[in-house]
Short mmCIF file of C-alpha atoms and ligand atoms in Angstrom, two decimals:
data_model
loop_
_atom_site.label_atom_id
_atom_site.label_comp_id
_atom_site.label_asym_id
_atom_site.label_seq_id
_atom_site.Cartn_x
_atom_site.Cartn_y
_atom_site.Cartn_z
CA MET A 1 7.73 -16.60 -36.78
CA SER A 2 6.97 -12.91 -36.54
CA SER A 3 8.05 -10.93 -33.52
CA PRO A 4 5.29 -9.63 -31.24
CA LEU A 5 3.67 -6.33 -32.13
CA THR A 6 5.08 -3.29 -30.36
CA ILE A 7 3.53 0.06 -29.56
CA ALA A 8 5.46 1.57 -32.46
CA ASP A 9 3.88 -0.98 -34.84
CA VAL A 10 0.30 -0.07 -33.97
CA GLY A 11 0.74 3.57 -32.96
CA GLU A 12 -0.30 5.64 -30.01
CA PHE A 13 -3.94 6.04 -31.04
CA GLU A 14 -4.51 2.32 -31.27
CA VAL A 15 -3.04 1.86 -27.78
CA ILE A 16 -5.27 4.59 -26.39
CA ALA A 17 -8.31 3.10 -28.13
CA ARG A 18 -7.59 -0.27 -26.53
CA LEU A 19 -7.20 1.24 -23.06
CA LYS A 20 -10.31 3.33 -23.50
CA GLN A 21 -12.31 0.27 -24.44
CA ARG A 22 -11.02 -1.71 -21.49
CA PHE A 23 -11.72 1.03 -18.95
CA ALA A 24 -15.07 2.10 -20.36
CA ARG A 25 -16.79 0.48 -17.41
CA SER A 26 -18.87 2.96 -15.47
CA GLY A 27 -18.33 3.69 -11.82
CA VAL A 28 -19.76 5.80 -9.04
CA GLY A 29 -19.92 9.54 -9.74
CA ILE A 30 -18.42 9.39 -13.24
CA VAL A 31 -20.12 12.01 -15.41
CA ARG A 32 -17.48 11.56 -18.14
CA GLY A 33 -14.63 9.06 -18.07
CA ILE A 34 -11.85 8.59 -20.62
CA GLY A 35 -12.47 10.40 -23.89
CA ASP A 36 -12.76 14.11 -23.20
CA ASP A 37 -10.14 16.69 -22.25
CA THR A 38 -10.68 15.84 -18.60
CA ALA A 39 -12.74 13.37 -16.66
CA VAL A 40 -15.82 14.88 -15.04
CA LEU A 41 -16.60 13.54 -11.59
CA ARG A 42 -19.38 14.10 -9.12
CA PRO A 43 -18.34 13.64 -5.48
CA SER A 44 -20.98 12.27 -3.13
CA PRO A 45 -22.82 15.15 -1.41
CA GLY A 46 -21.18 16.14 1.86
CA TYR A 47 -17.98 14.14 1.31
CA LEU A 48 -14.40 15.37 1.13
CA VAL A 49 -12.20 14.37 -1.82
CA LEU A 50 -8.97 12.54 -0.94
CA ALA A 51 -6.13 12.56 -3.48
CA THR A 52 -2.91 10.56 -3.63
CA THR A 53 -0.33 9.57 -6.25
CA ASP A 54 2.45 7.02 -6.52
CA ALA A 55 4.79 5.99 -9.32
CA ALA A 56 6.53 2.77 -10.28
CA VAL A 57 9.78 3.36 -12.18
CA GLU A 58 11.47 0.51 -14.01
CA GLY A 59 14.89 -0.17 -12.54
CA VAL A 60 14.02 1.69 -9.32
CA HIS A 61 10.79 0.15 -8.04
CA PHE A 62 10.62 -2.94 -10.20
CA LEU A 63 12.57 -4.98 -12.71
CA ARG A 64 10.70 -6.17 -15.77
CA ALA A 65 12.36 -9.58 -15.44
CA SER A 66 11.11 -10.17 -11.89
CA THR A 67 7.49 -9.12 -12.17
CA THR A 68 4.67 -9.60 -14.65
CA PRO A 69 2.86 -6.72 -16.35
CA ARG A 70 -0.37 -7.93 -14.76
CA LEU A 71 1.10 -7.78 -11.23
CA LEU A 72 2.65 -4.41 -12.00
CA GLY A 73 -0.74 -2.98 -12.91
CA GLN A 74 -2.39 -4.46 -9.83
CA ARG A 75 0.41 -3.35 -7.55
CA VAL A 76 0.59 0.31 -8.55
CA LEU A 77 -3.11 0.61 -7.78
CA ALA A 78 -2.78 -1.41 -4.55
CA VAL A 79 -0.15 0.90 -3.04
CA ASN A 80 -2.31 3.93 -3.79
CA LEU A 81 -5.35 2.14 -2.33
CA SER A 82 -3.36 1.65 0.86
CA ASP A 83 -3.00 5.43 1.23
CA ILE A 84 -6.74 5.96 0.83
CA ALA A 85 -7.27 3.14 3.38
CA ALA A 86 -4.92 4.94 5.80
CA MET A 87 -7.29 7.95 5.79
CA GLY A 88 -10.31 5.70 6.25
CA GLY A 89 -11.56 6.72 2.81
CA ILE A 90 -13.51 5.13 -0.03
CA PRO A 91 -11.42 4.75 -3.22
CA ARG A 92 -13.28 6.06 -6.28
CA TRP A 93 -11.38 7.24 -9.36
CA ALA A 94 -7.93 6.66 -10.83
CA LEU A 95 -5.87 8.45 -13.49
CA VAL A 96 -3.01 6.50 -15.04
CA SER A 97 0.01 7.98 -16.75
CA LEU A 98 2.22 5.60 -18.72
CA SER A 99 5.62 6.52 -20.13
CA LEU A 100 6.92 3.75 -22.33
CA PRO A 101 9.67 2.93 -24.78
CA GLU A 102 8.16 2.47 -28.25
CA THR A 103 9.60 -1.04 -28.35
CA THR A 104 7.22 -2.10 -25.57
CA PRO A 105 5.20 -5.11 -26.74
CA LEU A 106 1.49 -4.48 -27.15
CA ASP A 107 0.84 -7.63 -25.08
CA PHE A 108 2.69 -6.03 -22.19
CA ILE A 109 0.30 -3.05 -22.23
CA ASP A 110 -2.72 -5.32 -22.54
CA ASP A 111 -1.62 -7.41 -19.54
CA LEU A 112 -0.76 -4.36 -17.48
CA ALA A 113 -4.17 -2.86 -18.24
CA ALA A 114 -5.83 -6.17 -17.36
CA GLY A 115 -4.09 -6.15 -13.95
CA LEU A 116 -5.10 -2.56 -13.34
CA GLY A 117 -8.67 -3.26 -14.39
CA GLU A 118 -8.90 -6.35 -12.19
CA GLU A 119 -7.70 -4.52 -9.07
CA ALA A 120 -9.89 -1.51 -9.89
CA ALA A 121 -12.98 -3.72 -10.22
CA ARG A 122 -12.19 -5.47 -6.93
CA PHE A 123 -12.18 -2.16 -5.06
CA GLY A 124 -14.91 -0.35 -7.01
CA VAL A 125 -12.49 2.12 -8.61
CA GLY A 126 -13.23 3.68 -12.00
CA ILE A 127 -10.25 4.40 -14.26
CA VAL A 128 -11.32 7.75 -15.65
CA GLY A 129 -8.33 9.06 -17.54
CA GLY A 130 -4.66 9.00 -18.17
CA ASN A 131 -1.84 9.83 -20.47
CA LEU A 132 0.53 8.01 -22.76
CA ALA A 133 4.03 9.33 -23.38
CA ARG A 134 7.18 8.05 -24.97
CA SER A 135 10.09 7.29 -22.68
CA PRO A 136 13.58 6.64 -24.08
CA GLU A 137 14.35 3.39 -22.25
CA ARG A 138 12.41 2.74 -19.12
CA LEU A 139 8.83 2.28 -18.27
CA VAL A 140 7.28 4.68 -15.76
CA LEU A 141 3.82 4.01 -14.42
CA ASP A 142 2.25 6.83 -12.48
CA LEU A 143 -1.11 6.53 -10.82
CA THR A 144 -3.28 9.16 -9.15
CA LEU A 145 -6.11 7.88 -7.01
CA LEU A 146 -9.03 9.94 -5.74
CA GLY A 147 -11.27 8.86 -2.93
CA GLU A 148 -13.94 10.21 -0.63
CA GLY A 149 -14.32 10.50 3.10
CA GLU A 150 -16.83 11.85 5.59
CA PRO A 151 -15.56 15.21 6.95
CA ASP A 152 -15.88 14.12 10.59
CA ARG A 153 -14.52 10.62 9.96
CA VAL A 154 -11.28 11.05 8.00
CA VAL A 155 -8.40 9.78 10.17
CA TYR A 156 -5.23 11.87 10.01
CA ARG A 157 -1.67 11.19 11.07
CA THR A 158 -2.14 13.79 13.80
CA GLY A 159 -4.51 13.38 16.73
CA ALA A 160 -2.69 10.76 18.82
CA ARG A 161 -2.28 11.44 22.54
CA ALA A 162 0.19 10.18 25.12
CA GLY A 163 -1.17 6.97 26.63
CA ASP A 164 -2.96 5.92 23.41
CA ARG A 165 -2.38 2.32 22.40
CA VAL A 166 -0.55 1.57 19.13
CA LEU A 167 -2.41 -0.95 16.96
CA VAL A 168 -1.59 -2.66 13.70
CA THR A 169 -3.67 -4.68 11.22
CA GLY A 170 -2.61 -8.08 9.80
CA THR A 171 0.91 -9.36 10.27
CA LEU A 172 4.25 -7.59 9.87
CA GLY A 173 7.40 -8.40 7.93
CA ASP A 174 5.92 -10.86 5.45
CA ALA A 175 6.76 -8.77 2.39
CA ALA A 176 10.38 -8.33 3.52
CA ALA A 177 10.69 -12.05 4.23
CA GLY A 178 9.21 -12.76 0.80
CA LEU A 179 11.80 -10.45 -0.74
CA ALA A 180 14.56 -12.37 1.07
CA VAL A 181 13.25 -15.55 -0.57
CA LEU A 182 13.07 -13.88 -3.98
CA LEU A 183 16.64 -12.59 -3.63
CA GLY A 184 17.88 -16.05 -2.66
CA ASP A 185 18.74 -15.05 0.91
CA ALA A 186 16.29 -17.61 2.24
CA PRO A 187 15.16 -21.00 0.88
CA SER A 188 12.10 -21.03 -1.35
CA GLY A 189 10.85 -24.57 -0.65
CA LEU A 190 9.63 -24.04 2.92
CA PRO A 191 5.96 -24.18 3.86
CA GLY A 192 4.57 -20.66 3.65
CA ALA A 193 7.33 -19.33 1.37
CA ASP A 194 4.90 -18.82 -1.50
CA GLU A 195 2.57 -16.92 0.78
CA LEU A 196 5.43 -14.57 1.78
CA ILE A 197 6.42 -14.05 -1.86
CA GLY A 198 2.79 -13.34 -2.68
CA ARG A 199 2.62 -10.66 -0.01
CA GLN A 200 5.74 -9.04 -1.43
CA ARG A 201 4.48 -9.11 -5.01
CA LEU A 202 0.99 -7.87 -4.32
CA PRO A 203 0.05 -6.26 -1.04
CA THR A 204 -3.54 -6.41 0.24
CA PRO A 205 -4.64 -2.82 0.79
CA ARG A 206 -6.70 -2.65 3.99
CA VAL A 207 -9.49 -0.59 2.49
CA GLU A 208 -12.37 -2.33 4.27
CA ALA A 209 -10.59 -2.28 7.64
CA GLY A 210 -9.75 1.40 7.11
CA ARG A 211 -13.42 2.16 6.49
CA VAL A 212 -14.49 0.30 9.62
CA ILE A 213 -11.88 2.15 11.69
CA ALA A 214 -12.91 5.53 10.29
CA ARG A 215 -16.63 4.96 10.70
CA SER A 216 -16.19 3.77 14.29
CA GLY A 217 -14.71 7.16 15.21
CA LEU A 218 -12.53 5.29 17.73
CA ALA A 219 -9.03 5.86 16.30
CA THR A 220 -7.08 9.05 17.00
CA ALA A 221 -4.44 8.80 14.23
CA MET A 222 -3.57 6.45 11.36
CA ILE A 223 -0.88 5.82 8.71
CA ASP A 224 -0.12 2.89 6.43
CA VAL A 225 3.03 0.84 6.96
CA SER A 226 4.89 1.21 3.68
CA ASP A 227 8.48 1.67 4.90
CA GLY A 228 8.42 -0.63 7.94
CA LEU A 229 6.86 -0.31 11.38
CA ALA A 230 9.86 1.52 12.89
CA SER A 231 9.88 4.17 10.14
CA ASP A 232 6.15 4.71 9.92
CA LEU A 233 5.68 4.77 13.69
CA GLY A 234 8.50 7.33 13.58
CA HIS A 235 6.34 9.51 11.30
CA LEU A 236 3.36 9.18 13.65
CA CYS A 237 5.50 10.09 16.66
CA GLU A 238 7.10 13.05 14.91
CA ASP A 239 3.80 14.43 13.62
CA ASN A 240 2.25 14.20 17.09
CA GLY A 241 5.28 15.38 19.08
CA LEU A 242 5.25 12.09 21.00
CA GLY A 243 7.36 8.96 21.52
CA ALA A 244 6.32 5.31 21.65
CA THR A 245 7.13 1.98 23.22
CA VAL A 246 6.70 -1.17 21.14
CA PHE A 247 6.46 -4.54 22.88
CA ALA A 248 8.54 -7.10 20.98
CA ASP A 249 6.48 -10.10 22.08
CA GLN A 250 3.23 -8.51 20.88
CA LEU A 251 4.20 -7.95 17.24
CA PRO A 252 1.90 -9.99 14.97
CA LEU A 253 3.94 -12.56 13.03
CA SER A 254 2.57 -15.01 10.48
CA ALA A 255 3.27 -18.73 10.85
CA ALA A 256 5.15 -18.54 7.53
CA ILE A 257 7.60 -15.86 8.69
CA GLN A 258 8.27 -17.75 11.92
CA THR A 259 9.04 -20.97 10.03
CA LEU A 260 11.33 -19.16 7.60
CA ALA A 261 13.14 -17.22 10.32
CA ALA A 262 13.73 -20.36 12.40
CA THR A 263 15.07 -22.20 9.36
CA VAL A 264 17.56 -19.51 8.34
CA GLY A 265 18.45 -18.58 11.92
CA ARG A 266 17.20 -15.01 11.71
CA ASP A 267 15.22 -12.91 14.14
CA PRO A 268 11.80 -12.43 12.49
CA LEU A 269 11.54 -9.10 14.33
CA ASP A 270 14.14 -7.64 11.95
CA TRP A 271 11.66 -8.11 9.11
CA ALA A 272 8.65 -7.13 11.21
CA LEU A 273 10.21 -3.88 12.46
CA HIS A 274 12.27 -2.76 9.50
CA GLY A 275 10.93 -4.55 6.43
CA GLY A 276 8.93 -2.33 4.10
CA GLU A 277 5.97 -2.93 1.79
CA ASP A 278 3.61 -4.56 4.28
CA TYR A 279 0.89 -1.97 3.57
CA GLU A 280 -0.85 -2.72 6.85
CA LEU A 281 -2.54 0.05 8.85
CA LEU A 282 -0.89 1.51 11.95
CA LEU A 283 -3.21 3.44 14.26
CA THR A 284 -3.61 4.82 17.72
CA ALA A 285 -6.60 4.76 20.07
CA PRO A 286 -7.26 5.31 23.76
CA SER A 287 -7.00 2.02 25.67
CA GLU A 288 -10.67 1.96 26.67
CA ARG A 289 -11.65 1.88 22.98
CA VAL A 290 -9.30 -0.93 21.92
CA ALA A 291 -11.63 -3.88 22.56
CA GLN A 292 -14.47 -2.34 20.53
CA LEU A 293 -12.12 -1.32 17.72
CA THR A 294 -10.52 -4.76 17.58
CA ALA A 295 -13.90 -6.46 17.40
CA ALA A 296 -15.05 -4.11 14.61
CA VAL A 297 -11.93 -4.80 12.50
CA GLN A 298 -12.08 -8.54 13.15
CA ALA A 299 -15.68 -8.52 11.96
CA VAL A 300 -14.34 -7.78 8.44
CA GLY A 301 -11.81 -10.61 8.72
CA VAL A 302 -8.75 -8.58 9.61
CA ARG A 303 -6.62 -9.08 12.70
CA LEU A 304 -5.89 -6.00 14.83
CA THR A 305 -3.09 -6.22 17.37
CA ASP A 306 -2.14 -3.94 20.25
CA VAL A 307 1.64 -3.60 19.89
CA GLY A 308 2.54 -0.67 22.10
CA GLU A 309 1.85 2.71 23.59
CA MET A 310 2.34 6.37 22.66
CA THR A 311 4.41 8.21 25.26
CA GLU A 312 5.02 11.79 26.33
CA ARG A 313 8.73 11.00 26.28
CA ALA A 314 10.28 11.35 22.83
CA GLY A 315 11.95 8.45 21.04
CA ILE A 316 10.77 5.01 20.04
CA TRP A 317 11.72 2.10 22.26
CA LEU A 318 11.50 -1.61 21.73
CA GLN A 319 10.77 -3.46 24.95
CA ARG A 320 11.86 -7.10 25.08
CA PRO A 321 9.95 -9.70 27.12
CA GLY A 322 12.64 -9.63 29.85
CA GLY A 323 12.07 -5.90 30.27
CA GLN A 324 15.22 -4.66 28.48
CA ARG A 325 14.62 -1.63 26.29
CA GLU A 326 16.49 -0.60 23.20
CA PRO A 327 16.03 2.42 20.94
CA LEU A 328 14.19 1.59 17.74
CA ARG A 329 15.40 3.43 14.72
CA GLY A 330 13.66 3.53 11.40
CA THR A 331 15.77 2.58 8.44
CA LEU A 332 14.49 5.27 6.13
CA TRP A 333 13.97 4.45 2.52
CA ARG A 334 15.94 7.13 0.74
CA HIS A 335 14.48 8.11 -2.58
CA PHE A 336 17.48 10.21 -3.63
MG1 LIG B 401 1.06 6.22 3.22
#
């Protein structure tokens, strides 16, 4: 039996040709996609261009043994989509840079590209360019995503005011609970465990909810929850020179996380407050706008929960149902 073909066997140009063919699909505003020295894009008249980038490094962000190339491709786009969602933008165009060992199987690249293409198609993103480079040992996948937003509708991290409510989409902590299952810290056979693992492997970027929030003009500030509620609320507070109080009994928890937490005797709030990779949206809005905002987000099938309040007083506090308060500290993900 012959061993599978690697990149070295077919050569760089063949790999590029395959990617080019796969991503030849047209998209909005693409004057020229892959195949020239640069992509040529035409932004919608009157819109601002949003730009974000995020990398996945083998051994740091993922292990080849514990993911699939397809999921890897989907995921690197999903986390970038979440950042466009957090501005209330429309995702449009992606550039992908791949650094790979030459021993990488061709199948791996094909599957990764299939995952990327699938996620791109789902969100109307055109893959318009990229780069292929040789890496000595590890795979590095770098993705730049461009989007568009209406100048008077883009939602920034700044703009929150004391007294604004703190709102969050979806449920919190599921990805962290899923990771606990994957790492063997929690049993895998429980009802809902697969759902938690799924949320860890592939987040659902809240693009549609982000658009609804932006177009409503009702939110004052927004960020996506990538490092955990405590950390990302910390960023919002810092950027606005404010503090916040979070009400423990209002945090949205899935049925699956509650079942798992009860079974292993853990407080699900640990995952909900400090677990990363939820990729939900965290936003602020004056209290009189909350009902309208919640209804608008629910209309696109996404839950929006009022979890706290922005305060003049600095610091983030967690308030328990009995009224006790404790300081809430973000466990910062340290890159270096
Ligand atoms: Mg972000």
